[in-house]
Short mmCIF file of C-alpha atoms in Angstrom, two decimals:
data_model
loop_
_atom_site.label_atom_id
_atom_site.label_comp_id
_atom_site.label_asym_id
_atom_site.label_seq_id
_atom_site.Cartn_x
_atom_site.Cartn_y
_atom_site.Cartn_z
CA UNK A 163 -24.96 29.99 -18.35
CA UNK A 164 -24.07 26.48 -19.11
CA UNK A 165 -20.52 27.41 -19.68
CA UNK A 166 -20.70 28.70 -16.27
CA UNK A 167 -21.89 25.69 -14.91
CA UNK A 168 -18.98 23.58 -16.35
CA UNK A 169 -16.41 26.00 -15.26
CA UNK A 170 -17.77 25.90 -11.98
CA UNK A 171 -17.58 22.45 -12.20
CA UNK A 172 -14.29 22.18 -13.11
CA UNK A 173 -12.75 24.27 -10.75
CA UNK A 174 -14.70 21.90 -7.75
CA UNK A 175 -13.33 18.96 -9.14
CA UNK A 176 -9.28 20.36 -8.97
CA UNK A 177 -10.71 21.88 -5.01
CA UNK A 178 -11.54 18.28 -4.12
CA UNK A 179 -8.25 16.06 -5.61
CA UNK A 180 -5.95 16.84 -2.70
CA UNK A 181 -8.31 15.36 -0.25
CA UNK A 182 -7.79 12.21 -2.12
CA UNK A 183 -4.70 11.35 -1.23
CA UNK A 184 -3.62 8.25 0.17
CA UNK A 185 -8.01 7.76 0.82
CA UNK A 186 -8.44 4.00 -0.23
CA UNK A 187 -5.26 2.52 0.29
CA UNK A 188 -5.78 0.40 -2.28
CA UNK A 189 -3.18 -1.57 -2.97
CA UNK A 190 -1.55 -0.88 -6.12
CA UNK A 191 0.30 -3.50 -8.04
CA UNK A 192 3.63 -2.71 -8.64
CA UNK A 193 4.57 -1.69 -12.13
CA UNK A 194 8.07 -2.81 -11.84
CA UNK A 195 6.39 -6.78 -11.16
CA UNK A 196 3.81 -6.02 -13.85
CA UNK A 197 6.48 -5.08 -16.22
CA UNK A 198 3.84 -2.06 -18.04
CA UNK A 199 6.14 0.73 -16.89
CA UNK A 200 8.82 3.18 -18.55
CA UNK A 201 12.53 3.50 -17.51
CA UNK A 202 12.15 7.24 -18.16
CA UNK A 203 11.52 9.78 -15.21
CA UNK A 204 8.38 11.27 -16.37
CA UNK A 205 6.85 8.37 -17.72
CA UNK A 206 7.81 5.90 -14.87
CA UNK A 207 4.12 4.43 -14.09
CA UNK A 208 1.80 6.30 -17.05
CA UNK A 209 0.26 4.03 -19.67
CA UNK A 210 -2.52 4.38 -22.19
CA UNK A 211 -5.06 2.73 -20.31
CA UNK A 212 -4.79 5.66 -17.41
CA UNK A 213 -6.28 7.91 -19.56
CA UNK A 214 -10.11 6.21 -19.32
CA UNK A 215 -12.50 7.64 -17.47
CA UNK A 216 -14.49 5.38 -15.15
CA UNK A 217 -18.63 6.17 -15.24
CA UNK A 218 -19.75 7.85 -11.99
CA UNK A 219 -21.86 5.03 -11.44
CA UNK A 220 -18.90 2.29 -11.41
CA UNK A 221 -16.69 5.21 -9.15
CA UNK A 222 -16.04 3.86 -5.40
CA UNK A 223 -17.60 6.68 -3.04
CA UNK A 224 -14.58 7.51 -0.59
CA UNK A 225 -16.50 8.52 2.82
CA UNK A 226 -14.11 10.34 5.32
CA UNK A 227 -16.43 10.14 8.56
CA UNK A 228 -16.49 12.99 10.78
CA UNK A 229 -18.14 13.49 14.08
CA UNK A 230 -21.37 14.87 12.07
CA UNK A 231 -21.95 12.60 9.80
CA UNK A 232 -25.76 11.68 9.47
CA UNK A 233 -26.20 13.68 6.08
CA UNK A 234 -23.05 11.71 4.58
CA UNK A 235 -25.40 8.76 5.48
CA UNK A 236 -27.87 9.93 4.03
CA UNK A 237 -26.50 11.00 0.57
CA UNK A 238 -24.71 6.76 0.55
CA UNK A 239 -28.20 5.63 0.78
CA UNK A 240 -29.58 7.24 -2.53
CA UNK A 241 -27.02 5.93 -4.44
CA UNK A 242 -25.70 2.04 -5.47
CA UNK A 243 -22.05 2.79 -5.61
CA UNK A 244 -19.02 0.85 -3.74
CA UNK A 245 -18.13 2.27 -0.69
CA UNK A 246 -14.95 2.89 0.58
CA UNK A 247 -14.90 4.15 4.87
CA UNK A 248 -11.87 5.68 6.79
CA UNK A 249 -12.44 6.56 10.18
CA UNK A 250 -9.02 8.62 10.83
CA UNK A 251 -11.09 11.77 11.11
CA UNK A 252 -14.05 10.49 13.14
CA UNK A 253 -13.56 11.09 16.93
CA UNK A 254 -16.65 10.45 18.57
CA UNK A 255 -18.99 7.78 20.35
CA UNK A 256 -17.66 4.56 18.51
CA UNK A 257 -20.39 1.86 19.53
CA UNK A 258 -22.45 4.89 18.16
CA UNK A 259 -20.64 5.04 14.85
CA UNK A 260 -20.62 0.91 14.12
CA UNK A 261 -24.27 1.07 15.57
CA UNK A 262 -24.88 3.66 12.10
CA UNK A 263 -22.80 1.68 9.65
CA UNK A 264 -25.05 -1.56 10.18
CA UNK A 265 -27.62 0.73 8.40
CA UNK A 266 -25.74 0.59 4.83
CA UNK A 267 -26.06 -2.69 2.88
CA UNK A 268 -22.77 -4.70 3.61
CA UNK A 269 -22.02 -5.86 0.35
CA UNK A 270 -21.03 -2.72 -0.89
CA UNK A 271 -18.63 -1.59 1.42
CA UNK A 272 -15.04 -2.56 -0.32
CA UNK A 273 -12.08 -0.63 1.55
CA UNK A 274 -12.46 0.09 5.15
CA UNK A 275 -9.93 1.73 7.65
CA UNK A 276 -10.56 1.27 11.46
CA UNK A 277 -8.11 3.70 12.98
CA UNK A 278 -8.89 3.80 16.63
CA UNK A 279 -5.42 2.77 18.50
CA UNK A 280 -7.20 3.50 21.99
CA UNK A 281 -10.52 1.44 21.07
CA UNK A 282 -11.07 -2.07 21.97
CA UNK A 283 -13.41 -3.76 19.20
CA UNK A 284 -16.10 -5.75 20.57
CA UNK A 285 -17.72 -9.39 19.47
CA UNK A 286 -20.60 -7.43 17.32
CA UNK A 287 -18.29 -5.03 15.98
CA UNK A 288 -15.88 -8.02 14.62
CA UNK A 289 -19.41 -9.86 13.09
CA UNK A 290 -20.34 -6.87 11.59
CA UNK A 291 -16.93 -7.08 9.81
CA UNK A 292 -17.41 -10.56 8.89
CA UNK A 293 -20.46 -9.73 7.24
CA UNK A 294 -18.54 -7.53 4.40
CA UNK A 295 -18.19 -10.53 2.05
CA UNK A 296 -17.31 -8.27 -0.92
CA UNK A 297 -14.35 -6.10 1.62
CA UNK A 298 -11.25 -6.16 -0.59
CA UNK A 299 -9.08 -3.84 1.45
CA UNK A 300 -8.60 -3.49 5.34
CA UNK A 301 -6.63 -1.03 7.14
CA UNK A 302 -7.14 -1.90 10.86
CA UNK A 303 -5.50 -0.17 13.89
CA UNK A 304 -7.30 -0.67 17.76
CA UNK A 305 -6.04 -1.10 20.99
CA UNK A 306 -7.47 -4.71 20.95
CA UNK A 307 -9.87 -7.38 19.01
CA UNK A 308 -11.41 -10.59 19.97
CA UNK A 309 -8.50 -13.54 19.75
CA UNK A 310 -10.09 -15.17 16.90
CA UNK A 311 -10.80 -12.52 14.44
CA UNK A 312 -7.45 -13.04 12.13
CA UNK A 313 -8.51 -16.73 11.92
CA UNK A 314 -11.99 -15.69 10.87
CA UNK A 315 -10.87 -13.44 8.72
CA UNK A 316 -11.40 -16.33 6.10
CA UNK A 317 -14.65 -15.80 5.89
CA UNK A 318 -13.97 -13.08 3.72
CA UNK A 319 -13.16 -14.49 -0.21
CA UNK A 320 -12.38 -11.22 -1.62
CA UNK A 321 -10.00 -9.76 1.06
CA UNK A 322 -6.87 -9.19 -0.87
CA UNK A 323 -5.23 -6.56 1.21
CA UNK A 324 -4.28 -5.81 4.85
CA UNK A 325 -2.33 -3.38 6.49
CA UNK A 326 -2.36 -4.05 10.26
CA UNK A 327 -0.60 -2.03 13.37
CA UNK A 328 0.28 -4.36 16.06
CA UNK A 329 0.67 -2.98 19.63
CA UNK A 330 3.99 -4.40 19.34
CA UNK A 331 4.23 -7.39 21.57
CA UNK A 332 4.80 -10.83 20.29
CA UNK A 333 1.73 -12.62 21.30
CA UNK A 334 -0.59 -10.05 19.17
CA UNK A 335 2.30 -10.83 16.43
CA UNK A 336 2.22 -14.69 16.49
CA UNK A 337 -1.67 -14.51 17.26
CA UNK A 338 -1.91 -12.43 13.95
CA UNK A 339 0.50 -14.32 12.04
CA UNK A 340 -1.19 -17.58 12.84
CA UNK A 341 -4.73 -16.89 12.03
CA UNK A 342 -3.86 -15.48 8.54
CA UNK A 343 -2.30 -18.66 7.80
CA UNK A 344 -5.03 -20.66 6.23
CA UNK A 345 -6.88 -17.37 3.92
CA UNK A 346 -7.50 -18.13 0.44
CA UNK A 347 -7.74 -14.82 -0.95
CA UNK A 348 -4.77 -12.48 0.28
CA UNK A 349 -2.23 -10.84 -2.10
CA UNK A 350 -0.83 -8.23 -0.17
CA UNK A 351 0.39 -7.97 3.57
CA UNK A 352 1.36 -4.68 5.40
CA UNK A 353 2.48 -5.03 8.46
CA UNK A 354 3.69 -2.48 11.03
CA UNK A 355 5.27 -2.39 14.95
CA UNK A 356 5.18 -6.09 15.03
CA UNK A 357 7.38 -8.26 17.12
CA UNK A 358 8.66 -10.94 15.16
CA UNK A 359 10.61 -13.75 17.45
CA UNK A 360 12.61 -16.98 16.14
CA UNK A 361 10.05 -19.26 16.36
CA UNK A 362 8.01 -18.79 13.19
CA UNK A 363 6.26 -21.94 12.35
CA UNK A 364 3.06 -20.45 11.07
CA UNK A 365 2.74 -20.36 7.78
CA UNK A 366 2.16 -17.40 4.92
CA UNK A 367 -1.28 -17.52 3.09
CA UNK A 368 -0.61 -19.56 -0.10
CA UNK A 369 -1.40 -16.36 -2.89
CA UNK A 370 0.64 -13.82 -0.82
CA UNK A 371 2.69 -11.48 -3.28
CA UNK A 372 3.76 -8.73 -1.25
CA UNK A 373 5.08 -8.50 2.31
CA UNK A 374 5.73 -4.84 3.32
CA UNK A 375 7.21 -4.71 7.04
CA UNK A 376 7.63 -1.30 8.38
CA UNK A 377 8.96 -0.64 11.82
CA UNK A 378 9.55 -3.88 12.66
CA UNK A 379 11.41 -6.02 15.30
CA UNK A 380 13.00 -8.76 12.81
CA UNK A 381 15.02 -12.30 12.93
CA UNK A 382 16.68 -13.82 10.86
CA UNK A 383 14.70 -17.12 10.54
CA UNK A 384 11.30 -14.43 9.52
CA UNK A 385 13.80 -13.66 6.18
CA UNK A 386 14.51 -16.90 5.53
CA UNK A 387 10.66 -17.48 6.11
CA UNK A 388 9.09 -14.67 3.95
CA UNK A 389 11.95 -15.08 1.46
CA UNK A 390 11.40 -18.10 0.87
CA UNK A 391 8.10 -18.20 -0.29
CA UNK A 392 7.76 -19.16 -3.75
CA UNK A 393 4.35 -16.50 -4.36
CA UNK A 394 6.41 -13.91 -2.51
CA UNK A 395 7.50 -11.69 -5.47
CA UNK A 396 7.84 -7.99 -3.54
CA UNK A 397 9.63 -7.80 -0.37
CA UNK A 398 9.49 -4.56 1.63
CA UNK A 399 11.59 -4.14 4.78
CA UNK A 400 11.84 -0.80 5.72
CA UNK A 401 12.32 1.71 9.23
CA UNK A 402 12.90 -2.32 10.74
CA UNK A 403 15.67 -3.68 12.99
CA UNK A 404 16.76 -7.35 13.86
CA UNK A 405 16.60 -8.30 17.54
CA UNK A 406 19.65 -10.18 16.68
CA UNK A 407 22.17 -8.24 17.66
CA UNK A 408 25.79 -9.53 15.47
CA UNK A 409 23.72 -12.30 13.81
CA UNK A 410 25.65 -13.96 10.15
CA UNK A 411 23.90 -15.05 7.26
CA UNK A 412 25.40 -18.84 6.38
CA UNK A 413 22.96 -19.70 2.81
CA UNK A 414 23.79 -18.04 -0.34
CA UNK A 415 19.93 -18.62 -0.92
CA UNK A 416 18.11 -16.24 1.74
CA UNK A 417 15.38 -15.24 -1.48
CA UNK A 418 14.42 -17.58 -3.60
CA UNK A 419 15.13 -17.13 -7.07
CA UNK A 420 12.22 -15.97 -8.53
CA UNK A 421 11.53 -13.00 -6.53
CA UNK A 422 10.97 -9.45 -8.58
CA UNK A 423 11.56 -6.40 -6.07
CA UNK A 424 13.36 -6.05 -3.24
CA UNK A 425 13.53 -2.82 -0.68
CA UNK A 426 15.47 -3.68 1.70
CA UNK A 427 16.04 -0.34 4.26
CA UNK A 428 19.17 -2.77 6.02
CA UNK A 429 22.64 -2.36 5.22
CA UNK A 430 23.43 -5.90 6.17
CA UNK A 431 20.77 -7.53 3.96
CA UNK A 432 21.77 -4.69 1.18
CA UNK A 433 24.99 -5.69 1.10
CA UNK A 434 24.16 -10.08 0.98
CA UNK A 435 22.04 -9.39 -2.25
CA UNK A 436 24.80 -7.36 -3.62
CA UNK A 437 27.06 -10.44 -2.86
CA UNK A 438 24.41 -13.07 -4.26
CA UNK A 439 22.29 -11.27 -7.15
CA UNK A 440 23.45 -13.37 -9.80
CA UNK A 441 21.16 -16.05 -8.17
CA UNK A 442 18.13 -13.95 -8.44
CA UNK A 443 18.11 -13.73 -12.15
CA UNK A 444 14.39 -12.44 -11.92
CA UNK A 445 14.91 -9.42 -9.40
CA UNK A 446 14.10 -6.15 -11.05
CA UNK A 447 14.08 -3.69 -8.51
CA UNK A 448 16.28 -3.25 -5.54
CA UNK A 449 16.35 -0.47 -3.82
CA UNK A 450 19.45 -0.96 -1.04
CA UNK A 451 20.92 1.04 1.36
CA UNK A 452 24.67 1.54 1.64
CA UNK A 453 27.84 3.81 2.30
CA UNK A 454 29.44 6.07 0.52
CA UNK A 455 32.50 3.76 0.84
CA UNK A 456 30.39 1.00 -1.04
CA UNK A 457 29.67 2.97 -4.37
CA UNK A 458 32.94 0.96 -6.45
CA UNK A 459 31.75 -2.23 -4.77
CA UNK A 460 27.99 -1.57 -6.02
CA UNK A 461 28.95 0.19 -9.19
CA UNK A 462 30.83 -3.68 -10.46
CA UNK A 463 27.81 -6.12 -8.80
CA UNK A 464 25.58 -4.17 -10.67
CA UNK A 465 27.26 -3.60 -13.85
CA UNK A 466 28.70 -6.94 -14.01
CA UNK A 467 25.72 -9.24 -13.55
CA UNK A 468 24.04 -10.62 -15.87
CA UNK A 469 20.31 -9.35 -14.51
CA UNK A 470 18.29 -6.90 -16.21
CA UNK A 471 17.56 -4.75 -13.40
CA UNK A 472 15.26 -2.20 -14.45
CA UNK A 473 15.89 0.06 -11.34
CA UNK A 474 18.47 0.58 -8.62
CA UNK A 475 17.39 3.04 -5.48
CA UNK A 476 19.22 3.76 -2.65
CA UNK A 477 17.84 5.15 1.11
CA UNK A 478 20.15 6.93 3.69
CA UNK A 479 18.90 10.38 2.48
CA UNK A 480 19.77 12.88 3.29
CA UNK A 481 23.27 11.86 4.29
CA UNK A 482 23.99 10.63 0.89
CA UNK A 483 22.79 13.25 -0.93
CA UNK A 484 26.19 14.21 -1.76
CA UNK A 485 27.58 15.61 -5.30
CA UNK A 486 29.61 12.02 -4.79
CA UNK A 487 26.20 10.22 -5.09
CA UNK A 488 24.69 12.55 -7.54
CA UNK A 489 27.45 12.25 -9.86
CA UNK A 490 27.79 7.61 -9.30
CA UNK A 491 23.85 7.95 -10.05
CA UNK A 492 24.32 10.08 -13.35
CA UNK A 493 27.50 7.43 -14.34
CA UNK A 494 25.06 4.30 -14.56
CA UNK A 495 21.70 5.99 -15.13
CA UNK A 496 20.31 4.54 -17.99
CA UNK A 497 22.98 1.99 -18.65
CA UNK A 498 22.12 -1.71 -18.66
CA UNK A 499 18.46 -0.56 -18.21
CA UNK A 500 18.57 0.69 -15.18
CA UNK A 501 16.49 3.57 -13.74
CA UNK A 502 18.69 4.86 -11.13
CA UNK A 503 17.91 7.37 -8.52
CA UNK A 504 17.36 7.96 -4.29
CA UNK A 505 14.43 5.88 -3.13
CA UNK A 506 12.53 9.34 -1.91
CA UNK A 507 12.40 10.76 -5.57
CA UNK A 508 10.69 7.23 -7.11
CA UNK A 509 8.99 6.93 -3.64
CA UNK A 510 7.41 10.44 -4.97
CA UNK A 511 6.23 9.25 -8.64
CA UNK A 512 4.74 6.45 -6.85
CA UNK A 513 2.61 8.12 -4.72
CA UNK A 514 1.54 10.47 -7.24
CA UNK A 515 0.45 7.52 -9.53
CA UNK A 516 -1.02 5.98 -6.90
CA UNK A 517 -3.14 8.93 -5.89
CA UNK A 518 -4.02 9.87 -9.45
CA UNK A 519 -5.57 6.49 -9.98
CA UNK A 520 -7.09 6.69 -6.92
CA UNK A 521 -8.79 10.16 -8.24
CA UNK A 522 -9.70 8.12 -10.98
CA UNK A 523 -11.63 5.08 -9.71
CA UNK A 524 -13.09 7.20 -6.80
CA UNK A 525 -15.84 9.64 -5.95
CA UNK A 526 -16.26 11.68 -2.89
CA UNK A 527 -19.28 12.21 -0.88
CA UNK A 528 -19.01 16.46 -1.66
CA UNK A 529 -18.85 15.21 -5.33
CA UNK A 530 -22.26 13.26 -5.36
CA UNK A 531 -23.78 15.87 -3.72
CA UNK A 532 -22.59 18.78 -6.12
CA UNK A 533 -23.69 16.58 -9.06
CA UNK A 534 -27.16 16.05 -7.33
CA UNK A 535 -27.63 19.65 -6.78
CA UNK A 536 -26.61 19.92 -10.90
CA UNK A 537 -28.98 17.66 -11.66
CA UNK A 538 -31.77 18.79 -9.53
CA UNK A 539 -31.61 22.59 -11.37
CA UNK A 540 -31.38 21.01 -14.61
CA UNK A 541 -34.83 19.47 -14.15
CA UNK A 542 -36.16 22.66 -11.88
CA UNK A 543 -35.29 24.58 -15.20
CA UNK A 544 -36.79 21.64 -17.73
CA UNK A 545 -39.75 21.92 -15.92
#
């Protein structure tokens, strides 16, 4: 009978990984940056250290609302754990829903996701989110939010991550941009539909590593802005065009020096860090996009620098996905230490390392109340 029960166990746990996926949105250092990865396909982001198992107690719960969700609530309350909320599932009464979550202690909520594009948040809902002084992640999408909440987003010490979807104008932009300016705390800055202009003279929080811009309106003076930034060591641009429309890059010093990765989904910005990467002697990782034309060009930049780069990617897929590219790809694989490979095949081994930690330093609600159940017959039986 015990066998039983561990079988039955088992076979829950591999039932409940897929809904994982992508749940925290926690963001993930980069193991290119951190230098703890290997240039080998199957071993790309593995180490020793993913092997241990985090206690239950010290697992985040990941809590999925739906429209029914007062025994969720319920189950949360018996236990101590770290909480991490999405709402993308939940589409009820939402002054109802923020009305409930003032009922769990706010200290241990730690990832949160407000995805509500058509919902306007309201002066209690944006205290209530003050309140979360231990909230480490924030995922945030809503039709609007009072004017000061960026700037007040100070208030929280431990925020180190934010992915935010503008509504794509450039006052919501600036307005965002500004009020981040002065937080202590943030490492890592998603950003998505925002429309960047050429005035940009707010400035980045001072600990900001990563900048990920995705579906972007860009200028030129926002590169020389991010790229700039001495803590800037990841730059992201990807699915982004410039509102410039023939604009020329005069500095052979757009990125400063020290930068690490670079993802750059622009031929015209691919093709100036082809042109300068000797002067980034620290860049490890670029993933570029280019023609099939450029493949000689790329072939002798890379080669012929003195860099270590430890991997080369390349977008445009599928149109490059030719037996031209597979064959340029197989020629410098491995050489120099370089990984080498399309972006969508190490955009794949990242995700799955990212959800398998995830699996890892999470619990879900379904979980807890399985291993409650468990528990509950052990003792009916003891007794």
């Amino acid at each position: 009978m015990r066998y039983y029960r561990i079988l039955f166990f088992c076979i829950f746990l591999l039932l409940c990984m897929p809904v994982f996926a992508g749940i925290l949105d926690f963001s993930i250092d980069c193991p290119v940056c951190n230098d703890d990865w290997f240039p080998t396909p199957l071993k790309l982001f593995i180490s020793e250290e993913d092997d241990q198992e985090k206690n239950i107690a010290e697992k985040v719960i990941f809590w999925q609302i739906q429209n029914n969700f007062e025994d969720d609530l319920e189950t949360i309350q018996n236990c101590d754990n770290r909480i991490s909320i999405s709402t993308l599932s939940y589409k009820g009464d939402k002054n109802k829903l923020f009305a409930k979550l003032l009922e769990i202690r706010s200290e241990r909520i730690v990832s949160l996701k407000i995805l509500f594009s058509n919902y306007s948040l309201t002066e209690e809902n944006m205290n209530w989110l003050l309140s979360l002084t231990n909230l480490e992640h924030l995922f945030i999408e809503v039709k609007k939010f009072p004017a000061d909440l960026p700037s007040k987003l100070i208030r929280l010490k431990k925020l180190r991550y934010i992915r935010y979807i503008s509504d794509g104008t450039k006052e919501s932009t600036r307005n965002f941009m500004s009020g981040i300016s002065q937080h202590t705390a943030l490492e890592h800055l998603k950003l998505c539909n925002m429309h960047f202009t050429k005035d940009v003279s707010w400035q980045l929080p001072a600990k900001i590593r990563t900048i990920d811009l995705d579906s972007c309106l860009l200028t030129l003076p926002l590169i020389e802005k991010i790229g700039s930034a001495v803590s800037v060591r990841h730059i992201v641009i990807f699915n982004s065009k410039f509102s410039e429309t023939d604009f020329e890059i005069k500095t052979d010093s757009l990125f400063h020096s020290q930068i690490r990765c670079l993802e750059i989904h622009d031929k015209k910005l691919s093709r100036y860090i082809l042109d300068n990467i000797d002067k980034l002697p620290k860049l490890k990782m670029f993933a570029m996009y280019v023609d099939q034309k450029d493949i000689t060009f790329v072939k002798s930049r890379i080669c012929n620098t003195k860099n270590i780069i430890r991997a080369l990617l390349f977008f445009n897929e599928p149109a490059i996905r030719t037996k031209i590219w597979d064959d340029f790809i197989k020629d410098i694989r491995f050489n120099h230490a370089i990984y080498v490979d399309y972006y969508s095949v190490w955009y794949n081994y990242r995700a799955n390392y990212e959800q398998f930690m995830e699996r890892k330093i999470s619990i879900s609600i379904s979980e807890i109340d399985f291993l409650n159940k468990v528990k509950t017959n052990k003792i009916i039986q003891l007794n």
